[in-house]
Amino acid sequence: MASPEGIAAGEDGKYFDLNMKEDLLEAWGPSDGIREIIANALDEQVLTGTDSVDIEFDGGDTARIRDYGRGLRHEHFAQEEDEEKLSSPDEVIGKFGVGLKDALAVLYRHGAEVTIHSRHNSFTVEEAPKADFEDVETLHAVVHSPERPGMEGTEAVIEGVTGADLEQAKRNFLQFRGEERIEETKYGEIYGRPEGEEAAIYVTGLRVATEPDFLFSYNITNTTKKVRDALNRERSNVGRTAYTPRVKKILQEAESEAVAERLTADLEGFKEGESHDELGWKPIQVHAAKLMNSHQDVVFTTVSEQQEDRDLLDHAKRDGKEVITVPENVREEIRGETDTSGNQMQDVEAYREEYNESFKYEWVEEEDLTGEERAVWDRRHEILGLIDDRPHVEAIRISEQMRITGAEDWKTRGVWETPERQIVIHRPVLQNLTDFAATLLHELAHPKSRAKDQTREFEEALTEMLGKTATEALGRE
């Protein structure tokens, strides 16, 4: 007759019925059984604040897993749900109270012999008839007197496994994989995806899913009920719908430049379908842009804006800015917004305003010009006279300086200012008649075409003016 604790007397100890058949969890291999024993040891380490778990392989066929906690007791085999672990869901791996029993059943089925030592008892595993049902055999833990009554913690000795089994089991745990942690947030951690491997999803350090098309691996350390409910008994193949909301939260909390750079590089491949799955989520696309804006000097643009504002974006590049292409919907989301550091998002319109404000003129009067400059300057009416039906220009002025910030390059030799309908010439241009004529006609092409640099309309107007000046020159000959 079984005792109240479920222990029956045997020839070599007492038999505790685990109420499990050895064919349970048929898809599990030895490494899955070892994984559960490691998980129990890691949980005990966390709950007791004791020394790190020791995991060893003797080079033959024996693995040893040792914690330094309170020591396994026979009553631990009777628990269904562990209230202690349930009260600390973000600190421990287990919660069902059946992981150890599952491990013993799987390892027994695969021919491995497990002996567990603590100061309370030593345990082995056998198949034996159920109490009062001699025709039904189940697995039993055989409870022996302790072989090591003075030991700290619990040691599981597993004979009949390989080093590969042990390593495969350890690879389920983040702490044994040596992955690069990029950033920690209040919801979880972001890890670099190992070269040549799939990304992984961990919950409190235990791998529960793999993601071949994710950019990063994630360790969820602040779980939700949905995540906890999805942690099935097999601890694997947890559905994406369970952990996706938490992964999004982790990414949206990210602030590091390392995460920003990888997200933004991936974002730029979105249009060509070359980005990872996280960048298919619009909130992550927007956050990636805000992160990059906070860390680097960038200008966000769309494909269409790159065509329409090529000249302006060339200026941006000369100013040392990185031009980043984003989808149209992301462009709309970041317009007028601030980044993660509170700075204005730098889209094309924001940069245009910055560029326009970078001009500050110091006007030069005609009487202040040198004789050589004056000789060039006086040819302006003659140059303009080469063009028929030229647009109205209110004034042509000379400035000692053009831009006070950003790069000074050839494109700032002259400026057409639409509101004032005036052309501004940089004084150094007056050193050479050819440069002056080229700059003057170039700026005149803007009001004539009513278009920006590097647009078709502007090029057509400039080409027409070239033709007319050439015709005039040939006619004079």
CSV table of C-alpha atoms in Angstrom, one decimal:
chain,number,residue,atom,x,y,z
A,1,MET,CA,0.0,0.0,0.0
A,2,ALA,CA,1.3,3.4,-0.9
A,3,SER,CA,2.1,5.8,1.9
A,4,PRO,CA,0.4,9.3,2.0
A,5,GLU,CA,3.4,10.7,0.1
A,6,GLY,CA,3.1,8.1,-2.7
A,7,ILE,CA,6.1,6.1,-1.6
A,8,ALA,CA,6.0,2.3,-1.6
A,9,ALA,CA,8.6,0.1,0.1
A,10,GLY,CA,11.1,-1.8,-2.1
A,11,GLU,CA,14.1,-4.1,-1.7
A,12,ASP,CA,16.6,-1.2,-2.2
A,13,GLY,CA,14.8,1.9,-1.0
A,14,LYS,CA,11.3,3.3,-1.4
A,15,TYR,CA,9.5,3.7,-4.7
A,16,PHE,CA,7.9,7.0,-5.6
A,17,ASP,CA,5.4,6.6,-8.4
A,18,LEU,CA,6.1,9.3,-11.0
A,19,ASN,CA,2.8,8.4,-12.8
A,20,MET,CA,4.6,8.6,-16.1
A,21,LYS,CA,5.1,6.1,-18.9
A,22,GLU,CA,8.5,6.0,-20.6
A,23,ASP,CA,6.9,6.7,-24.0
A,24,LEU,CA,5.9,10.1,-22.9
A,25,LEU,CA,7.2,13.0,-25.1
A,26,GLU,CA,8.3,10.7,-27.9
A,27,ALA,CA,9.7,13.5,-29.9
A,28,TRP,CA,12.2,14.4,-27.2
A,29,GLY,CA,15.8,13.2,-27.4
A,30,PRO,CA,18.4,12.9,-24.6
A,31,SER,CA,19.4,16.6,-25.0
A,32,ASP,CA,15.8,17.6,-24.1
A,33,GLY,CA,15.9,15.6,-21.0
A,34,ILE,CA,19.3,17.1,-20.0
A,35,ARG,CA,17.8,20.5,-20.8
A,36,GLU,CA,15.1,20.1,-18.1
A,37,ILE,CA,17.7,19.1,-15.5
A,38,ILE,CA,19.8,22.1,-16.3
A,39,ALA,CA,16.7,24.3,-16.1
A,40,ASN,CA,15.9,23.0,-12.7
A,41,ALA,CA,19.4,23.7,-11.5
A,42,LEU,CA,19.4,27.2,-12.9
A,43,ASP,CA,16.1,28.0,-11.3
A,44,GLU,CA,17.4,26.8,-7.9
A,45,GLN,CA,20.5,29.0,-8.3
A,46,VAL,CA,18.3,32.0,-8.9
A,47,LEU,CA,15.8,31.3,-6.1
A,48,THR,CA,18.5,30.7,-3.5
A,49,GLY,CA,21.1,33.2,-4.7
A,50,THR,CA,23.7,30.5,-4.5
A,51,ASP,CA,26.9,29.9,-6.6
A,52,SER,CA,26.7,29.3,-10.4
A,53,VAL,CA,25.7,25.9,-11.7
A,54,ASP,CA,28.5,23.4,-12.6
A,55,ILE,CA,28.0,21.4,-15.8
A,56,GLU,CA,30.7,18.8,-16.7
A,57,PHE,CA,31.2,15.9,-19.1
A,58,ASP,CA,33.7,13.3,-18.2
A,59,GLY,CA,34.8,12.6,-21.8
A,60,GLY,CA,33.2,9.2,-21.8
A,61,ASP,CA,29.4,9.0,-21.4
A,62,THR,CA,28.6,10.8,-18.2
A,63,ALA,CA,27.3,14.3,-17.7
A,64,ARG,CA,27.1,16.0,-14.3
A,65,ILE,CA,24.9,18.9,-13.4
A,66,ARG,CA,25.3,20.5,-10.0
A,67,ASP,CA,23.6,23.4,-8.2
A,68,TYR,CA,24.3,24.7,-4.7
A,69,GLY,CA,20.8,25.2,-3.5
A,70,ARG,CA,18.6,23.5,-0.9
A,71,GLY,CA,18.9,20.0,-2.2
A,72,LEU,CA,16.2,17.8,-3.9
A,73,ARG,CA,13.7,16.1,-1.6
A,74,HIS,CA,11.3,13.2,-2.6
A,75,GLU,CA,8.3,15.5,-2.2
A,76,HIS,CA,9.5,17.6,-5.1
A,77,PHE,CA,8.4,14.8,-7.4
A,78,ALA,CA,4.8,15.2,-6.2
A,79,GLN,CA,4.3,18.9,-7.2
A,80,GLU,CA,2.1,19.8,-10.1
A,81,GLU,CA,2.7,23.6,-10.2
A,82,ASP,CA,5.5,25.2,-8.2
A,83,GLU,CA,4.0,28.2,-6.3
A,84,GLU,CA,7.5,29.5,-5.6
A,85,LYS,CA,8.4,29.6,-9.3
A,86,LEU,CA,4.9,30.9,-10.3
A,87,SER,CA,5.5,33.9,-8.0
A,88,SER,CA,8.7,34.8,-9.8
A,89,PRO,CA,7.8,34.3,-13.5
A,90,ASP,CA,10.5,36.7,-14.8
A,91,GLU,CA,13.3,35.1,-12.8
A,92,VAL,CA,12.9,31.4,-13.3
A,93,ILE,CA,12.3,29.0,-16.2
A,94,GLY,CA,10.1,26.3,-14.8
A,95,LYS,CA,6.5,26.6,-13.6
A,96,PHE,CA,4.8,23.2,-14.2
A,97,GLY,CA,6.6,21.1,-11.6
A,98,VAL,CA,6.9,18.3,-14.1
A,99,GLY,CA,10.2,19.2,-15.9
A,100,LEU,CA,12.3,16.9,-13.7
A,101,LYS,CA,9.9,14.0,-14.1
A,102,ASP,CA,9.8,14.6,-17.9
A,103,ALA,CA,13.5,14.5,-18.0
A,104,LEU,CA,13.8,11.3,-16.1
A,105,ALA,CA,11.2,9.6,-18.4
A,106,VAL,CA,12.9,10.7,-21.6
A,107,LEU,CA,16.4,9.8,-20.5
A,108,TYR,CA,15.1,6.4,-19.2
A,109,ARG,CA,13.6,5.7,-22.6
A,110,HIS,CA,16.9,6.5,-24.3
A,111,GLY,CA,18.8,4.1,-22.1
A,112,ALA,CA,20.5,6.7,-19.9
A,113,GLU,CA,20.8,6.1,-16.2
A,114,VAL,CA,20.2,9.0,-13.9
A,115,THR,CA,21.3,9.2,-10.3
A,116,ILE,CA,20.5,12.3,-8.3
A,117,HIS,CA,22.3,13.2,-5.0
A,118,SER,CA,21.4,15.6,-2.3
A,119,ARG,CA,22.0,15.7,1.4
A,120,HIS,CA,18.4,14.5,1.9
A,121,ASN,CA,18.4,11.5,-0.4
A,122,SER,CA,19.9,9.8,-3.4
A,123,PHE,CA,17.5,8.9,-6.3
A,124,THR,CA,17.5,6.5,-9.2
A,125,VAL,CA,14.8,5.6,-11.7
A,126,GLU,CA,13.2,2.2,-12.4
A,127,GLU,CA,10.0,1.0,-14.1
A,128,ALA,CA,7.8,-0.8,-11.6
A,129,PRO,CA,4.1,-1.8,-11.2
A,130,LYS,CA,1.8,0.8,-9.9
A,131,ALA,CA,0.5,0.2,-6.4
A,132,ASP,CA,-2.6,-2.0,-6.4
A,133,PHE,CA,-2.3,-2.4,-10.2
A,134,GLU,CA,0.4,-5.0,-10.8
A,135,ASP,CA,-0.4,-5.2,-14.5
A,136,VAL,CA,0.4,-1.5,-15.1
A,137,GLU,CA,4.0,-0.4,-15.0
A,138,THR,CA,5.1,3.2,-14.6
A,139,LEU,CA,8.3,5.0,-13.9
A,140,HIS,CA,9.3,5.3,-10.3
A,141,ALA,CA,11.9,7.3,-8.5
A,142,VAL,CA,13.7,5.0,-6.1
A,143,VAL,CA,14.4,6.9,-3.0
A,144,HIS,CA,17.6,5.9,-1.2
A,145,SER,CA,19.4,7.0,1.9
A,146,PRO,CA,21.7,9.9,1.1
A,147,GLU,CA,25.1,8.8,-0.2
A,148,ARG,CA,26.4,12.4,0.4
A,149,PRO,CA,24.7,13.6,3.6
A,150,GLY,CA,27.0,16.6,3.9
A,151,MET,CA,26.7,18.0,0.3
A,152,GLU,CA,25.4,21.3,-0.7
A,153,GLY,CA,22.7,21.5,-3.4
A,154,THR,CA,21.8,18.8,-5.9
A,155,GLU,CA,23.9,16.8,-8.4
A,156,ALA,CA,22.4,14.9,-11.3
A,157,VAL,CA,24.7,12.2,-12.7
A,158,ILE,CA,23.6,11.1,-16.2
A,159,GLU,CA,25.3,8.0,-17.6
A,160,GLY,CA,24.8,6.9,-21.2
A,161,VAL,CA,24.8,10.2,-23.0
A,162,THR,CA,27.2,11.9,-25.3
A,163,GLY,CA,29.1,15.2,-25.2
A,164,ALA,CA,27.0,16.3,-28.2
A,165,ASP,CA,23.8,15.6,-26.2
A,166,LEU,CA,25.1,17.9,-23.4
A,167,GLU,CA,26.2,20.7,-25.7
A,168,GLN,CA,22.9,20.6,-27.6
A,169,ALA,CA,21.1,20.9,-24.3
A,170,LYS,CA,23.2,23.8,-23.2
A,171,ARG,CA,22.5,25.7,-26.4
A,172,ASN,CA,19.0,26.1,-25.3
A,173,PHE,CA,20.2,28.5,-22.6
A,174,LEU,CA,21.3,32.0,-23.5
A,175,GLN,CA,24.0,32.1,-20.8
A,176,PHE,CA,25.9,29.2,-22.4
A,177,ARG,CA,25.9,30.6,-25.9
A,178,GLY,CA,28.2,33.5,-25.6
A,179,GLU,CA,26.0,35.8,-27.8
A,180,GLU,CA,26.7,39.5,-28.1
A,181,ARG,CA,24.3,41.5,-26.0
A,182,ILE,CA,23.7,44.8,-27.8
A,183,GLU,CA,21.2,46.5,-25.5
A,184,GLU,CA,19.1,45.9,-22.4
A,185,THR,CA,15.7,47.4,-22.0
A,186,LYS,CA,13.0,47.2,-19.3
A,187,TYR,CA,11.2,44.6,-21.4
A,188,GLY,CA,14.1,42.4,-22.4
A,189,GLU,CA,17.5,42.2,-24.1
A,190,ILE,CA,18.6,42.5,-27.7
A,191,TYR,CA,21.4,40.2,-29.0
A,192,GLY,CA,23.3,40.1,-32.2
A,193,ARG,CA,22.3,37.2,-34.5
A,194,PRO,CA,25.1,34.6,-34.5
A,195,GLU,CA,26.8,34.4,-37.9
A,196,GLY,CA,25.3,31.6,-40.0
A,197,GLU,CA,22.6,30.8,-37.5
A,198,GLU,CA,18.9,31.6,-37.1
A,199,ALA,CA,17.9,34.3,-34.6
A,200,ALA,CA,16.4,33.0,-31.4
A,201,ILE,CA,13.7,34.0,-28.9
A,202,TYR,CA,14.4,33.4,-25.3
A,203,VAL,CA,12.2,33.8,-22.3
A,204,THR,CA,14.2,34.4,-19.1
A,205,GLY,CA,17.2,32.9,-20.8
A,206,LEU,CA,15.5,29.8,-22.2
A,207,ARG,CA,15.2,29.4,-26.0
A,208,VAL,CA,11.6,28.9,-26.9
A,209,ALA,CA,11.6,29.6,-30.7
A,210,THR,CA,13.9,30.3,-33.6
A,211,GLU,CA,13.3,33.0,-36.3
A,212,PRO,CA,15.2,32.6,-39.6
A,213,ASP,CA,14.2,36.0,-40.8
A,214,PHE,CA,14.7,38.2,-37.7
A,215,LEU,CA,17.5,40.7,-37.5
A,216,PHE,CA,18.2,40.2,-33.8
A,217,SER,CA,17.8,37.6,-31.1
A,218,TYR,CA,15.7,38.6,-28.1
A,219,ASN,CA,15.5,37.6,-24.5
A,220,ILE,CA,12.2,38.5,-22.9
A,221,THR,CA,12.8,39.3,-19.3
A,222,ASN,CA,9.5,41.1,-18.5
A,223,THR,CA,6.9,38.6,-19.5
A,224,THR,CA,3.2,39.0,-20.2
A,225,LYS,CA,0.3,36.6,-19.4
A,226,LYS,CA,0.2,35.7,-23.1
A,227,VAL,CA,3.8,34.8,-23.1
A,228,ARG,CA,3.6,32.8,-19.9
A,229,ASP,CA,0.5,30.9,-21.1
A,230,ALA,CA,2.3,30.1,-24.4
A,231,LEU,CA,5.2,28.4,-22.6
A,232,ASN,CA,4.0,24.9,-23.2
A,233,ARG,CA,5.3,21.9,-21.5
A,234,GLU,CA,7.7,21.2,-24.3
A,235,ARG,CA,9.2,24.7,-24.0
A,236,SER,CA,9.7,24.9,-27.8
A,237,ASN,CA,8.0,26.2,-30.9
A,238,VAL,CA,6.1,28.9,-29.0
A,239,GLY,CA,4.0,30.7,-31.6
A,240,ARG,CA,5.1,34.1,-32.9
A,241,THR,CA,1.8,35.7,-31.9
A,242,ALA,CA,2.6,35.1,-28.3
A,243,TYR,CA,6.0,37.0,-28.2
A,244,THR,CA,5.7,39.5,-31.1
A,245,PRO,CA,4.1,42.2,-28.9
A,246,ARG,CA,7.0,41.9,-26.4
A,247,VAL,CA,9.7,41.9,-29.1
A,248,LYS,CA,8.1,45.2,-30.5
A,249,LYS,CA,8.2,46.7,-27.0
A,250,ILE,CA,11.9,45.7,-26.6
A,251,LEU,CA,12.8,47.3,-29.9
A,252,GLN,CA,10.8,50.5,-29.3
A,253,GLU,CA,12.6,50.9,-26.0
A,254,ALA,CA,16.0,50.6,-27.6
A,255,GLU,CA,18.2,53.7,-27.6
A,256,SER,CA,21.7,52.5,-28.5
A,257,GLU,CA,23.5,53.6,-31.7
A,258,ALA,CA,24.4,49.9,-32.4
A,259,VAL,CA,20.8,49.0,-32.6
A,260,ALA,CA,20.0,52.2,-34.6
A,261,GLU,CA,22.7,51.4,-37.2
A,262,ARG,CA,21.5,47.9,-37.8
A,263,LEU,CA,17.9,48.8,-37.9
A,264,THR,CA,18.4,51.7,-40.3
A,265,ALA,CA,20.7,49.7,-42.6
A,266,ASP,CA,17.9,47.1,-42.7
A,267,LEU,CA,15.2,49.8,-43.3
A,268,GLU,CA,17.0,51.0,-46.4
A,269,GLY,CA,16.6,47.5,-47.9
A,270,PHE,CA,12.8,47.5,-47.2
A,271,LYS,CA,11.9,48.8,-50.6
A,272,GLU,CA,13.7,46.0,-52.4
A,273,GLY,CA,12.3,43.4,-50.0
A,274,GLU,CA,15.7,42.7,-48.5
A,275,SER,CA,15.0,43.7,-44.9
A,276,HIS,CA,14.3,41.4,-42.0
A,277,ASP,CA,10.9,40.7,-40.5
A,278,GLU,CA,11.1,43.3,-37.7
A,279,LEU,CA,11.3,46.0,-40.3
A,280,GLY,CA,8.0,44.9,-41.7
A,281,TRP,CA,6.4,46.4,-38.5
A,282,LYS,CA,5.6,50.0,-39.1
A,283,PRO,CA,6.2,51.1,-35.5
A,284,ILE,CA,9.7,49.6,-35.7
A,285,GLN,CA,10.4,51.4,-39.0
A,286,VAL,CA,9.5,54.7,-37.4
A,287,HIS,CA,11.5,54.0,-34.2
A,288,ALA,CA,14.5,53.0,-36.4
A,289,ALA,CA,14.4,56.3,-38.1
A,290,LYS,CA,14.1,58.2,-34.8
A,291,LEU,CA,16.9,56.3,-33.3
A,292,MET,CA,19.2,57.0,-36.2
A,293,ASN,CA,18.2,60.7,-36.2
A,294,SER,CA,19.2,60.9,-32.5
A,295,HIS,CA,22.7,59.4,-33.1
A,296,GLN,CA,23.8,60.6,-36.5
A,297,ASP,CA,23.5,63.6,-38.8
A,298,VAL,CA,21.0,62.3,-41.3
A,299,VAL,CA,18.4,63.4,-43.8
A,300,PHE,CA,15.4,61.0,-44.4
A,301,THR,CA,14.0,61.0,-47.9
A,302,THR,CA,11.8,58.9,-50.1
A,303,VAL,CA,12.5,57.6,-53.6
A,304,SER,CA,10.4,60.3,-55.2
A,305,GLU,CA,12.1,63.0,-53.2
A,306,GLN,CA,15.5,61.8,-54.3
A,307,GLN,CA,14.4,62.5,-57.8
A,308,GLU,CA,12.7,65.8,-57.1
A,309,ASP,CA,15.4,67.2,-54.7
A,310,ARG,CA,18.6,65.7,-56.0
A,311,ASP,CA,20.4,69.1,-55.9
A,312,LEU,CA,19.4,69.7,-52.3
A,313,LEU,CA,20.3,66.2,-51.2
A,314,ASP,CA,23.7,66.6,-52.9
A,315,HIS,CA,24.2,69.7,-50.7
A,316,ALA,CA,23.2,67.5,-47.7
A,317,LYS,CA,25.9,65.0,-48.6
A,318,ARG,CA,28.5,67.7,-49.0
A,319,ASP,CA,27.5,69.0,-45.5
A,320,GLY,CA,28.4,65.5,-44.2
A,321,LYS,CA,24.9,64.2,-43.7
A,322,GLU,CA,23.9,60.7,-44.4
A,323,VAL,CA,20.9,60.5,-46.8
A,324,ILE,CA,18.6,57.6,-45.8
A,325,THR,CA,15.8,56.3,-47.9
A,326,VAL,CA,12.5,55.4,-46.1
A,327,PRO,CA,9.1,54.2,-47.3
A,328,GLU,CA,6.4,56.9,-48.0
A,329,ASN,CA,4.4,55.9,-44.9
A,330,VAL,CA,7.3,56.2,-42.6
A,331,ARG,CA,8.1,59.6,-44.1
A,332,GLU,CA,4.6,60.7,-43.2
A,333,GLU,CA,4.9,59.4,-39.7
A,334,ILE,CA,8.2,61.2,-38.9
A,335,ARG,CA,7.2,64.6,-40.5
A,336,GLY,CA,7.4,67.2,-37.9
A,337,GLU,CA,8.2,64.7,-35.1
A,338,THR,CA,11.1,64.6,-32.6
A,339,ASP,CA,13.5,61.7,-32.2
A,340,THR,CA,14.3,59.7,-29.0
A,341,SER,CA,16.5,62.6,-27.8
A,342,GLY,CA,13.9,65.3,-28.4
A,343,ASN,CA,15.5,66.6,-31.6
A,344,GLN,CA,13.5,67.5,-34.7
A,345,MET,CA,13.4,64.7,-37.3
A,346,GLN,CA,15.5,65.7,-40.2
A,347,ASP,CA,13.5,65.0,-43.3
A,348,VAL,CA,13.9,66.8,-46.7
A,349,GLU,CA,11.8,69.8,-45.7
A,350,ALA,CA,13.6,70.2,-42.4
A,351,TYR,CA,17.0,70.1,-44.2
A,352,ARG,CA,15.7,72.6,-46.8
A,353,GLU,CA,14.9,75.0,-44.0
A,354,GLU,CA,18.3,74.4,-42.5
A,355,TYR,CA,20.0,74.9,-45.8
A,356,ASN,CA,18.2,78.2,-46.6
A,357,GLU,CA,19.0,79.5,-43.1
A,358,SER,CA,22.7,78.7,-43.6
A,359,PHE,CA,23.0,81.7,-46.1
A,360,LYS,CA,24.0,85.0,-44.6
A,361,TYR,CA,25.1,87.8,-46.9
A,362,GLU,CA,27.6,90.6,-46.6
A,363,TRP,CA,26.6,92.9,-49.4
A,364,VAL,CA,29.3,94.5,-51.5
A,365,GLU,CA,28.6,97.8,-53.2
A,366,GLU,CA,29.9,98.5,-56.8
A,367,GLU,CA,32.2,101.3,-55.5
A,368,ASP,CA,34.0,98.8,-53.3
A,369,LEU,CA,35.0,96.5,-56.2
A,370,THR,CA,38.5,96.4,-57.5
A,371,GLY,CA,39.2,97.6,-61.1
A,372,GLU,CA,39.4,94.0,-62.3
A,373,GLU,CA,36.2,93.0,-60.5
A,374,ARG,CA,34.4,96.1,-61.8
A,375,ALA,CA,35.4,95.2,-65.4
A,376,VAL,CA,33.8,91.8,-65.1
A,377,TRP,CA,30.8,93.1,-63.2
A,378,ASP,CA,30.1,95.7,-65.9
A,379,ARG,CA,29.5,92.9,-68.5
A,380,ARG,CA,26.4,91.6,-66.7
A,381,HIS,CA,23.9,93.5,-68.9
A,382,GLU,CA,25.7,92.4,-72.0
A,383,ILE,CA,25.6,88.8,-70.9
A,384,LEU,CA,21.9,89.0,-70.1
A,385,GLY,CA,21.3,90.7,-73.4
A,386,LEU,CA,22.3,87.4,-75.1
A,387,ILE,CA,19.0,85.9,-73.9
A,388,ASP,CA,15.7,86.7,-75.5
A,389,ASP,CA,12.5,86.5,-73.5
A,390,ARG,CA,14.5,86.4,-70.3
A,391,PRO,CA,12.5,86.3,-67.0
A,392,HIS,CA,12.1,89.3,-64.8
A,393,VAL,CA,15.0,89.8,-62.3
A,394,GLU,CA,14.5,92.4,-59.7
A,395,ALA,CA,18.2,92.7,-58.8
A,396,ILE,CA,21.6,91.2,-59.2
A,397,ARG,CA,23.8,91.6,-56.1
A,398,ILE,CA,27.2,90.7,-54.8
A,399,SER,CA,28.0,89.2,-51.4
A,400,GLU,CA,31.3,88.7,-49.6
A,401,GLN,CA,30.0,85.5,-48.0
A,402,MET,CA,27.3,83.0,-48.8
A,403,ARG,CA,26.9,80.2,-46.3
A,404,ILE,CA,27.8,80.5,-42.7
A,405,THR,CA,27.3,76.7,-42.0
A,406,GLY,CA,27.8,73.6,-44.1
A,407,ALA,CA,30.1,73.0,-47.0
A,408,GLU,CA,31.2,75.8,-49.3
A,409,ASP,CA,31.3,74.3,-52.8
A,410,TRP,CA,30.9,75.4,-56.4
A,411,LYS,CA,27.1,75.4,-56.2
A,412,THR,CA,27.2,78.4,-53.8
A,413,ARG,CA,28.9,80.6,-56.3
A,414,GLY,CA,25.5,82.0,-57.0
A,415,VAL,CA,21.9,81.8,-55.7
A,416,TRP,CA,18.5,82.6,-57.1
A,417,GLU,CA,16.2,83.8,-54.4
A,418,THR,CA,12.7,83.4,-55.4
A,419,PRO,CA,10.8,85.6,-53.0
A,420,GLU,CA,13.1,88.6,-53.7
A,421,ARG,CA,13.5,87.6,-57.4
A,422,GLN,CA,17.1,88.4,-57.1
A,423,ILE,CA,20.4,86.7,-58.1
A,424,VAL,CA,23.2,86.8,-55.6
A,425,ILE,CA,26.8,86.4,-56.8
A,426,HIS,CA,29.7,85.4,-54.6
A,427,ARG,CA,32.4,88.0,-54.9
A,428,PRO,CA,35.3,85.5,-55.8
A,429,VAL,CA,33.4,84.7,-59.0
A,430,LEU,CA,34.2,88.2,-60.3
A,431,GLN,CA,37.8,87.2,-60.7
A,432,ASN,CA,37.0,85.5,-64.0
A,433,LEU,CA,34.6,86.6,-66.8
A,434,THR,CA,33.9,83.0,-67.8
A,435,ASP,CA,33.0,82.0,-64.3
A,436,PHE,CA,30.8,85.1,-63.8
A,437,ALA,CA,28.9,84.5,-67.1
A,438,ALA,CA,28.4,80.8,-66.3
A,439,THR,CA,27.1,81.6,-62.8
A,440,LEU,CA,24.9,84.4,-63.9
A,441,LEU,CA,23.3,82.4,-66.7
A,442,HIS,CA,22.9,79.3,-64.5
A,443,GLU,CA,21.0,81.3,-61.9
A,444,LEU,CA,18.9,82.9,-64.6
A,445,ALA,CA,17.8,79.5,-65.7
A,446,HIS,CA,15.9,79.1,-62.4
A,447,PRO,CA,13.3,81.8,-62.9
A,448,LYS,CA,13.2,80.9,-66.6
A,449,SER,CA,12.3,77.3,-65.8
A,450,ARG,CA,10.7,77.8,-62.4
A,451,ALA,CA,12.6,74.7,-61.4
A,452,LYS,CA,15.3,73.4,-59.1
A,453,ASP,CA,18.8,72.3,-60.1
A,454,GLN,CA,19.1,68.8,-61.6
A,455,THR,CA,15.5,68.7,-62.8
A,456,ARG,CA,14.4,68.1,-66.4
A,457,GLU,CA,12.7,71.5,-66.6
A,458,PHE,CA,15.9,73.3,-65.4
A,459,GLU,CA,18.1,71.4,-67.8
A,460,GLU,CA,15.8,72.2,-70.7
A,461,ALA,CA,15.9,75.9,-69.9
A,462,LEU,CA,19.7,75.8,-69.5
A,463,THR,CA,20.1,74.0,-72.8
A,464,GLU,CA,17.9,76.5,-74.5
A,465,MET,CA,20.0,79.4,-73.2
A,466,LEU,CA,23.2,77.7,-74.3
A,467,GLY,CA,21.8,77.4,-77.8
A,468,LYS,CA,20.9,81.1,-77.9
A,469,THR,CA,24.2,82.3,-76.6
A,470,ALA,CA,26.0,80.1,-79.1
A,471,THR,CA,23.8,81.4,-81.9
A,472,GLU,CA,24.5,85.0,-80.8
A,473,ALA,CA,28.2,84.3,-80.7
A,474,LEU,CA,28.3,82.7,-84.2
A,475,GLY,CA,26.2,85.5,-85.6
A,476,ARG,CA,28.7,88.0,-84.4
A,477,GLU,CA,31.5,86.1,-86.2
